[in-house]
Coordinates of C-alpha atoms in Angstrom, one line a residue:
Chain P
X930 CA 143.3 167.6 100.3
X931 CA 142.8 164.4 102.3
X932 CA 140.5 163.1 99.5
X933 CA 143.1 163.6 96.9
X934 CA 145.7 161.5 99.1
X935 CA 143.1 158.7 99.5
X936 CA 142.5 158.7 95.8
X937 CA 146.1 158.7 94.8
X938 CA 146.6 155.8 97.5
X939 CA 143.9 153.8 95.8
X940 CA 145.3 154.4 92.4
X941 CA 148.9 153.4 93.7
X942 CA 147.5 150.1 95.2
X943 CA 145.5 149.3 92.1
X944 CA 148.5 149.8 89.9
X945 CA 150.7 147.7 92.1
X946 CA 148.3 144.9 92.7
X947 CA 146.6 144.8 89.3
X948 CA 149.5 145.8 87.1
X949 CA 152.8 145.4 88.5
X950 CA 152.3 142.1 90.3
X951 CA 150.5 140.2 87.7
X952 CA 152.5 141.5 84.9
X953 CA 155.9 142.0 86.0
X954 CA 156.7 140.4 89.4
X955 CA 154.8 137.1 88.7
X956 CA 156.1 136.4 85.2
X957 CA 159.6 137.3 86.5
X958 CA 159.2 134.6 89.1
X959 CA 158.1 132.3 86.5
X960 CA 154.4 132.3 87.2
X961 CA 151.9 132.9 84.6
X962 CA 148.8 134.4 84.7
X963 CA 146.0 131.9 83.6
X964 CA 143.6 132.8 80.9
X965 CA 140.0 132.5 82.0
X966 CA 138.8 128.8 81.3
X967 CA 135.3 129.5 80.0
X968 CA 133.4 126.3 80.6
X969 CA 129.6 126.0 80.3
X970 CA 128.9 122.9 82.5
X971 CA 130.2 122.8 86.3
X972 CA 133.7 121.6 86.4
X973 CA 134.2 118.7 88.6
X974 CA 136.2 119.2 91.8
X975 CA 135.7 115.8 93.4
X976 CA 134.9 112.8 91.5
X977 CA 133.2 110.2 93.4
X978 CA 132.7 112.1 96.5
X979 CA 133.2 110.0 99.6
X980 CA 133.8 106.9 97.8
X981 CA 130.3 106.8 96.3
X982 CA 130.7 105.9 92.7
X983 CA 129.1 108.5 90.4
X984 CA 128.7 111.4 93.0
X985 CA 130.5 114.2 91.5
X986 CA 130.9 117.3 93.3
X987 CA 131.1 120.3 90.8
X988 CA 132.2 123.7 91.8
X989 CA 128.6 125.1 91.1
X990 CA 127.5 122.7 93.7
X991 CA 129.9 124.1 96.2
X992 CA 128.7 127.6 95.2
X993 CA 125.3 126.5 95.9
X994 CA 126.2 125.0 99.4
X995 CA 128.0 128.2 100.4
X996 CA 125.1 130.2 99.5
X997 CA 122.8 127.9 101.6
X998 CA 125.2 128.0 104.5
X999 CA 125.3 131.8 104.4
X1000 CA 121.6 132.2 104.0
X1001 CA 120.8 129.6 106.9
X1002 CA 123.4 131.1 109.1
X1003 CA 121.9 134.7 108.7
X1004 CA 118.4 133.5 109.1
X1005 CA 119.4 131.6 112.4
X1006 CA 121.3 134.5 113.7
X1007 CA 118.5 136.9 113.1
X1008 CA 115.7 134.7 114.5
X1009 CA 117.6 133.2 117.3
X1010 CA 116.7 135.8 119.9
X1011 CA 113.9 137.9 118.6
X1012 CA 112.9 140.9 120.4
X1013 CA 110.2 143.5 120.2
X1014 CA 112.7 146.2 119.5
X1015 CA 114.9 144.5 116.7
X1016 CA 118.5 144.6 116.7
X1017 CA 120.5 145.3 113.4
X1018 CA 120.2 141.8 112.0
X1019 CA 116.7 141.1 112.8
X1020 CA 115.8 144.5 111.6
X1021 CA 117.5 143.8 108.3
X1022 CA 115.4 140.7 107.9
X1023 CA 112.2 142.5 109.0
X1024 CA 112.8 145.3 106.5
X1025 CA 113.3 142.6 103.7
X1026 CA 110.5 140.3 104.4
X1027 CA 108.3 143.4 105.0
X1028 CA 109.2 144.8 101.5
X1029 CA 108.8 141.3 99.9
X1030 CA 105.3 141.0 101.7
X1031 CA 104.0 144.2 100.6
X1032 CA 105.3 143.5 97.0
X1033 CA 103.5 140.2 97.0
X1034 CA 100.4 141.8 98.6
X1035 CA 100.2 144.5 96.0
X1036 CA 100.6 142.1 93.2
X1037 CA 98.6 139.1 94.1
X1038 CA 96.2 140.6 96.3
X1039 CA 94.4 138.2 98.5
X1040 CA 96.2 135.2 97.1
X1041 CA 99.6 136.5 98.2
X1042 CA 99.6 134.4 101.4
X1043 CA 100.3 130.9 100.0
X1044 CA 102.6 132.1 97.3
X1045 CA 104.7 134.3 99.6
X1046 CA 106.8 131.8 101.4
X1047 CA 108.2 130.3 98.2
X1048 CA 108.7 133.4 96.4
X1049 CA 110.6 135.0 99.2
X1050 CA 112.8 132.0 99.7
X1051 CA 113.7 131.9 96.2
X1052 CA 114.4 135.6 96.1
X1053 CA 116.7 135.5 99.2
X1054 CA 118.5 132.3 98.0
X1055 CA 119.0 133.7 94.6
X1056 CA 120.2 137.0 96.1
X1057 CA 122.9 135.4 98.0
X1058 CA 123.7 132.9 95.4
X1059 CA 124.2 135.5 92.8
X1060 CA 126.5 137.6 95.1
X1061 CA 128.5 134.6 96.5
X1062 CA 130.1 134.4 92.8
X1063 CA 131.5 138.1 93.4
X1064 CA 133.2 137.2 96.6
X1065 CA 137.0 137.5 96.3
X1066 CA 138.5 134.0 95.5
X1067 CA 135.1 132.5 93.9
X1068 CA 135.7 131.6 90.3
X1069 CA 139.4 132.4 90.7
X1070 CA 140.8 130.2 93.4
X1071 CA 141.1 126.5 92.5
X1072 CA 143.0 123.5 91.7
X1073 CA 145.6 123.3 89.1
X1074 CA 145.0 120.3 86.9
X1075 CA 146.1 119.2 83.4
X1076 CA 144.1 121.1 80.9
X1077 CA 141.7 118.9 78.8
X1078 CA 142.2 119.1 75.0
X1079 CA 140.7 122.2 73.5
X1080 CA 140.6 124.0 76.8
X1081 CA 142.9 126.9 77.3
X1082 CA 145.4 126.6 80.0
X1083 CA 148.9 127.9 80.8
X1084 CA 152.2 126.7 80.7
X1085 CA 153.8 125.8 84.0
X1086 CA 157.4 126.7 83.4
X1087 CA 157.2 129.4 80.9
X1088 CA 155.1 132.7 80.9
X1089 CA 153.7 132.2 77.4
X1090 CA 149.9 132.4 77.6
X1091 CA 148.4 129.5 75.5
X1092 CA 145.6 128.9 73.4
X1093 CA 142.1 130.4 74.4
X1094 CA 139.3 129.3 72.0
X1095 CA 137.2 132.3 72.1
X1096 CA 139.6 135.0 72.3
X1097 CA 142.6 133.2 70.6
X1098 CA 145.3 135.1 72.2
X1099 CA 148.9 133.7 72.6
X1100 CA 150.1 130.6 71.1
X1101 CA 147.9 127.8 70.1
X1102 CA 148.5 124.7 72.1
X1103 CA 149.1 121.5 70.4
X1104 CA 148.0 118.0 71.2
X1105 CA 151.4 117.3 72.6
X1106 CA 151.0 120.2 75.2
X1107 CA 147.9 118.5 76.6
X1108 CA 149.4 115.3 76.5
X1109 CA 152.6 116.2 78.2
X1110 CA 150.7 117.3 81.3
X1111 CA 149.1 113.9 81.9
X1112 CA 152.5 112.3 81.5
X1113 CA 154.3 114.6 83.8
X1114 CA 157.2 112.8 85.4
X1115 CA 157.8 110.6 82.4
X1116 CA 159.0 111.3 79.0
X1117 CA 156.1 112.4 77.0
X1118 CA 156.4 109.6 74.1
X1119 CA 154.7 106.3 75.0
X1120 CA 156.9 104.4 72.7
X1121 CA 160.0 105.8 74.4
X1122 CA 158.6 105.1 77.7
X1123 CA 157.7 101.6 77.0
X1124 CA 161.3 100.9 75.6
X1125 CA 162.9 102.6 78.4
X1126 CA 161.0 100.8 81.2
X1127 CA 161.4 97.4 79.5
X1128 CA 165.2 98.1 79.2
X1129 CA 165.2 99.4 83.0
X1130 CA 163.2 96.5 84.5
X1131 CA 165.2 94.0 82.4
X1132 CA 168.4 95.3 84.0
X1133 CA 166.9 95.5 87.4
X1134 CA 166.0 91.6 87.0
X1135 CA 169.2 90.8 85.9
X1136 CA 170.8 92.3 88.9
X1137 CA 168.4 90.4 91.3
X1138 CA 166.0 93.1 92.3
X1139 CA 162.6 91.5 92.5
X1140 CA 160.5 91.4 89.5
X1141 CA 158.8 94.6 88.6
X1142 CA 155.3 94.7 87.5
X1143 CA 154.9 97.7 85.1
X1144 CA 151.6 99.6 84.8
X1145 CA 151.1 99.7 81.1
X1146 CA 149.2 102.9 80.9
X1147 CA 152.1 105.2 81.3
X1148 CA 155.6 104.4 80.6
X1149 CA 157.1 104.7 84.2
X1150 CA 160.9 104.6 83.6
X1151 CA 161.3 106.9 86.5
X1152 CA 159.1 104.9 88.8
X1153 CA 161.3 101.7 88.0
X1154 CA 164.3 103.8 89.3
X1155 CA 162.3 104.5 92.3
X1156 CA 161.3 101.0 92.8
X1157 CA 164.7 99.7 92.6
X1158 CA 165.8 102.3 95.4
X1159 CA 162.9 101.3 97.5
X1160 CA 163.9 97.6 97.2
X1161 CA 167.4 98.4 98.4
X1162 CA 168.9 97.8 95.0
X1163 CA 171.9 99.6 93.5
X1164 CA 170.4 102.2 91.4
X1165 CA 173.6 103.1 89.7
X1166 CA 174.5 99.5 88.9
X1167 CA 170.9 99.1 87.5
X1168 CA 171.3 102.2 85.3
X1169 CA 174.6 101.2 84.0
X1170 CA 173.4 97.8 83.1
X1171 CA 170.3 99.4 81.5
X1172 CA 172.6 101.7 79.4
X1173 CA 174.6 98.7 78.3
X1174 CA 171.4 96.8 77.3
X1175 CA 170.0 99.9 75.5
X1176 CA 173.4 100.1 73.5
X1177 CA 173.1 96.4 72.6
X1178 CA 169.5 97.1 71.4
X1179 CA 170.4 100.0 69.4
X1180 CA 173.1 98.0 67.7
X1181 CA 170.8 95.2 66.8
X1182 CA 167.7 97.1 65.6
X1183 CA 165.3 95.0 67.6
X1184 CA 163.8 97.9 69.1
X1185 CA 160.2 97.0 67.8
X1186 CA 159.6 94.7 70.7
X1187 CA 158.6 97.4 73.4
X1188 CA 156.6 100.0 71.3
X1189 CA 153.8 97.5 70.4
X1190 CA 151.1 100.1 71.1
X1191 CA 153.2 103.2 70.4
X1192 CA 152.0 105.5 67.6
X1193 CA 153.9 105.0 64.3
X1194 CA 154.5 108.7 63.8
X1195 CA 156.6 109.0 66.9
X1196 CA 158.8 106.0 66.3
X1197 CA 160.1 107.5 63.2
X1198 CA 162.0 110.3 64.9
X1199 CA 162.5 108.3 68.0
X1200 CA 165.7 108.5 69.9
X1201 CA 167.4 105.3 71.0
X1202 CA 166.8 104.3 74.7
X1203 CA 170.7 104.9 75.3
X1204 CA 170.3 108.5 74.9
X1205 CA 167.2 108.6 76.9
X1206 CA 168.0 106.6 80.1
X1207 CA 170.1 109.5 81.6
X1208 CA 168.1 112.3 80.3
X1209 CA 164.7 111.0 81.6
X1210 CA 166.4 110.6 85.1
X1211 CA 167.9 113.9 85.2
X1212 CA 165.0 115.7 83.8
X1213 CA 161.8 114.6 85.6
X1214 CA 159.2 117.1 84.2
X1215 CA 158.7 117.6 80.7
X1216 CA 158.5 121.2 79.7
X1217 CA 155.5 122.2 77.7
X1218 CA 152.8 120.7 80.0
X1219 CA 149.5 122.6 80.1
X1220 CA 147.6 123.3 83.0
X1221 CA 144.2 124.8 83.8
X1222 CA 142.6 126.0 87.0
X1223 CA 139.3 124.7 88.1
X1224 CA 137.9 127.1 90.7
X1225 CA 136.6 125.6 94.0
X1226 CA 133.5 127.8 94.0
X1227 CA 131.7 129.1 91.1
X1228 CA 128.4 131.0 91.1
X1229 CA 125.4 128.7 91.7
X1230 CA 123.3 130.1 88.9
X1231 CA 126.1 129.6 86.3
X1232 CA 125.0 125.9 86.0
X1233 CA 122.0 125.2 84.0
X1234 CA 121.1 122.3 86.2
X1235 CA 120.3 124.7 89.0
X1236 CA 118.5 127.4 87.1
X1237 CA 116.4 124.6 84.9
X1238 CA 115.6 122.9 88.3
X1239 CA 114.3 126.1 89.9
X1240 CA 112.3 126.6 86.7
X1241 CA 110.8 123.3 87.0
X1242 CA 110.1 124.1 90.5
X1243 CA 108.6 127.5 89.7
X1244 CA 106.4 125.8 87.0
X1245 CA 105.1 123.0 89.3
X1246 CA 104.4 125.6 92.0
X1247 CA 102.4 127.6 89.3
X1248 CA 100.3 124.6 88.4
X1249 CA 99.9 123.7 92.1
X1250 CA 98.5 127.1 93.0
X1251 CA 96.4 127.1 90.1
X1252 CA 94.7 123.8 90.9
X1253 CA 94.6 124.6 94.6
X1254 CA 92.7 127.9 94.1
X1255 CA 90.3 126.6 91.2
X1256 CA 90.3 123.0 91.4
X1257 CA 90.0 121.2 88.0
X1258 CA 88.5 124.1 86.6
X1259 CA 92.0 125.6 86.3
X1260 CA 92.7 123.1 83.4
X1261 CA 90.0 124.6 81.3
X1262 CA 92.6 127.2 80.6
X1263 CA 94.6 124.6 78.5
X1264 CA 91.5 122.4 77.3
X1265 CA 88.8 125.0 77.0
X1266 CA 85.8 122.8 76.8
X1267 CA 83.3 125.3 78.0
X1268 CA 84.0 127.2 74.7
X1269 CA 83.1 124.0 72.9
X1270 CA 79.7 123.3 74.5
X1271 CA 77.7 126.1 72.8
X1272 CA 79.8 125.8 69.5
X1273 CA 76.6 125.7 67.6
X1274 CA 75.7 129.3 68.7
X1275 CA 79.1 130.7 68.8
X1276 CA 81.4 129.0 66.2
X1277 CA 84.4 131.1 67.4
X1278 CA 84.4 128.7 70.2
X1279 CA 86.8 126.4 68.3
X1280 CA 89.2 129.3 67.9
X1281 CA 89.0 129.7 71.7
X1282 CA 89.7 125.9 72.3
X1283 CA 92.8 126.0 69.8
X1284 CA 94.0 129.2 71.6
X1285 CA 93.8 127.1 74.8
X1286 CA 95.9 124.3 73.2
X1287 CA 98.6 126.9 72.4
X1288 CA 98.4 128.0 76.0
X1289 CA 100.1 124.8 76.8
X1290 CA 103.2 125.5 74.7
X1291 CA 103.6 128.9 76.4
X1292 CA 103.0 127.3 79.8
X1293 CA 105.8 124.8 78.9
X1294 CA 108.0 127.5 77.6
X1295 CA 108.0 129.1 81.0
X1296 CA 110.3 126.4 82.2
X1297 CA 112.9 127.4 79.7
X1298 CA 112.3 131.0 80.1
X1299 CA 113.0 130.8 83.7
X1300 CA 115.8 128.7 83.5
X1301 CA 117.6 130.4 80.7
X1302 CA 117.1 133.9 81.6
X1303 CA 118.8 133.3 85.1
X1304 CA 121.6 131.1 83.6
X1305 CA 122.3 133.5 80.7
X1306 CA 122.4 136.4 82.8
X1307 CA 124.7 135.0 85.4
X1308 CA 126.9 133.1 83.1
X1309 CA 127.2 136.2 80.7
X1310 CA 128.3 138.2 83.8
X1311 CA 131.0 135.7 84.7
X1312 CA 132.3 135.7 81.1
X1313 CA 132.1 139.5 81.2
X1314 CA 134.2 139.8 84.4
X1315 CA 136.7 137.4 83.1
X1316 CA 137.0 139.4 79.6
X1317 CA 137.1 142.7 81.3
X1318 CA 139.8 141.6 83.8
X1319 CA 142.1 140.6 80.9
X1320 CA 141.4 143.5 78.8
X1321 CA 141.7 146.0 81.3
X1322 CA 143.4 145.0 84.5
X1323 CA 142.5 148.1 86.5
X1324 CA 139.6 150.2 87.5
X1325 CA 137.1 148.9 84.8
X1326 CA 136.6 145.6 86.3
X1327 CA 135.6 147.2 89.5
X1328 CA 132.8 148.9 87.7
X1329 CA 131.8 145.7 86.1
X1330 CA 131.6 144.2 89.5
X1331 CA 129.3 146.8 90.5
X1332 CA 127.2 146.1 87.5
X1333 CA 127.2 142.3 88.4
X1334 CA 126.0 143.3 92.0
X1335 CA 123.0 144.9 90.2
X1336 CA 122.5 142.2 87.7
X1337 CA 122.5 139.6 90.6
X1338 CA 119.8 141.5 92.6
X1339 CA 117.7 142.4 89.5
X1340 CA 117.6 138.5 88.3
X1341 CA 116.8 137.5 91.8
X1342 CA 114.0 140.0 92.0
X1343 CA 112.8 139.1 88.4
X1344 CA 112.5 135.5 89.1
X1345 CA 110.5 135.8 92.4
X1346 CA 108.4 138.5 90.8
X1347 CA 107.7 136.4 87.7
X1348 CA 106.8 133.4 90.0
X1349 CA 104.5 135.7 91.9
X1350 CA 102.8 137.2 88.9
X1351 CA 102.3 133.9 87.2
X1352 CA 101.1 132.2 90.4
X1353 CA 98.7 135.1 90.9
X1354 CA 97.4 134.7 87.4
X1355 CA 96.9 131.1 87.8
X1356 CA 94.9 131.6 91.1
X1357 CA 92.6 134.3 89.5
X1358 CA 91.8 132.1 86.7
X1359 CA 91.1 133.5 83.1
X1360 CA 89.1 136.5 83.2
X1361 CA 87.8 136.1 79.8
X1362 CA 85.4 133.2 80.4
X1363 CA 83.8 134.9 83.4
X1364 CA 83.2 138.1 81.4
X1365 CA 81.3 136.3 78.8
X1366 CA 78.6 134.7 81.0
Chain F
X633 CA 140.8 126.2 62.1
X634 CA 138.1 126.9 59.6
X635 CA 135.6 125.4 62.1
X636 CA 136.8 127.7 64.6
X637 CA 136.3 130.7 62.4
X638 CA 132.9 129.4 61.3
X639 CA 131.8 129.3 65.1
X640 CA 133.2 132.8 65.8
X641 CA 131.2 134.1 62.8
X642 CA 128.3 132.2 63.8
X643 CA 128.3 133.3 67.5
X644 CA 128.5 136.9 66.0
X645 CA 125.6 136.4 63.8
X646 CA 123.6 135.0 66.6
X647 CA 123.9 138.1 68.7
X648 CA 122.2 140.2 66.0
X649 CA 119.2 139.0 67.9
X650 CA 120.0 141.3 70.7
X651 CA 118.9 144.3 68.6
X652 CA 115.1 143.7 68.9
X653 CA 115.3 143.4 72.9
X654 CA 117.5 146.5 72.9
X655 CA 115.0 148.6 71.1
X656 CA 112.2 147.0 73.2
X657 CA 113.8 147.9 76.7
X658 CA 114.3 151.3 75.2
X659 CA 110.6 151.8 74.4
X660 CA 109.5 150.1 77.7
X661 CA 111.8 152.5 79.8
X662 CA 110.5 155.5 77.8
X663 CA 107.1 154.7 78.4
X664 CA 107.8 154.0 82.1
X665 CA 109.5 157.3 82.5
X666 CA 106.7 159.2 80.6
X667 CA 104.2 157.7 83.0
X668 CA 106.2 158.4 86.1
X669 CA 106.4 161.9 84.8
X670 CA 102.7 162.3 84.5
X671 CA 102.1 160.5 87.8
X672 CA 104.9 160.6 90.2
X673 CA 102.8 158.9 93.0
X674 CA 102.5 155.5 91.0
X675 CA 106.2 155.4 90.3
X676 CA 106.7 152.4 92.6
X677 CA 104.2 150.2 90.7
X678 CA 105.4 151.5 87.4
X679 CA 108.9 150.6 88.2
X680 CA 107.9 147.1 89.2
X681 CA 106.0 146.6 86.1
X682 CA 108.8 148.0 84.0
X683 CA 111.3 145.7 85.4
X684 CA 108.9 142.8 84.7
X685 CA 108.5 144.0 81.0
X686 CA 112.3 144.4 80.8
X687 CA 112.7 140.9 82.0
X688 CA 110.5 139.6 79.2
X689 CA 112.2 141.5 76.6
X690 CA 115.6 140.6 78.0
X691 CA 114.6 136.9 78.0
X692 CA 115.0 137.1 74.1
X693 CA 118.3 138.6 74.2
X694 CA 119.4 135.9 76.6
X695 CA 118.1 133.2 74.2
X696 CA 120.4 134.6 71.4
X697 CA 123.3 134.9 74.1
X698 CA 122.7 131.2 75.0
X699 CA 122.6 130.2 71.3
X700 CA 126.0 132.1 70.7
X701 CA 127.5 130.5 73.9
X702 CA 126.4 127.1 72.7
X703 CA 127.9 127.5 69.3
X704 CA 131.2 128.6 71.0
X705 CA 131.6 126.3 73.7
X706 CA 129.5 123.1 73.2
X707 CA 129.3 122.6 69.4

């Protein structure tokens, strides 16, 4: 009986939080649900971090740092006061390392010792990094910014969902939608803006307010008005004068002076500044601006930079272990010169040599294989979560989260395991050559 | 618009490559389960090797996925 009540409670809560709030309450309040922005590269959160030019912090870097901090904090807490009879945290770490160690031992045998630290570190780091992306808020809470062209975003004022390239739901956004956001606070047409600010600044100068240097990248009619107010000028008087000037200009069709860099297509249907002066000041925000959310934290392994970097690290480690165990003899795996030595007796030695050369390619492919496996699984997981949450708001995404928990564990395990197996193989040497002699 | 349509079709076609790995993983797990049924004591080692084999088979599927993602979002 109690179980039934709890189940009903869970269903009620999930209906309220996953159904009523995002689809009834939030649109009613004018807040839209953002469609997922699926971006392959990590999105930039801070450009020129700490004032250093070119140092960009992407959200995948933040995800990596969060994972680092969690791993370090846990490791520190577990090893700070080690006791013979372990506490819970120490016990957890002991179980984990013990399991990994016995795995390494059973796979690599006597060679396990040098491989183990790297492999265990990568496993623990990847496990935490893959699970960080499932924390509430990760990949969902972020900064709102103007959507780049082609990226789906959502309307700030309406509740219409806009374009999503992959799923193509909602209304397709136009160039103007993307443009409007970048010119928030001004009118959206550069020709209009230039004409307006020219008129306004002329009026301001006539009325004795200090000369105004206009930035030319945005038409800032509104900032002219602000500037006038800051300088202690009479905004009303300036506006009245500007209106008069604009009317003069409209009578004499000399409007062409201002929109020197404006697009031709807009000027055709351009309204005269006389109509726009009051309108701009009354209505500071243009309506159809398009926003997108850049999450603060994104899964570390959803960035190819991290996974390919780890793949490269694993590749170099494998070569290092091979050379360390076998010396230069390790490279006979690729350049099979021993097979060429008695080619007179055994012409198939040439075949062995060529196979050795092919081995180089398969060795290099390990980098890609390591990198793309991790990236593909985790990125696809993220996309799956997005899509599932938007197809079915309730219950099903919870199951997908469970699946992702499993995938994160498996991929961390597979990466560590492959590193272990490849390293062990490199250290043992190729059995073929030994058997013949 | 036509480019978008072509992209969607191409991404879908790229995912055909997942058929092979799917069959492969099925065969792998079948073999592993057979082996565990015959020799339950070795289940630990068999499972480890099975997961390794699945990882290799899955890598091919992931390549197909990456190709389709690139078609959709990068090209």
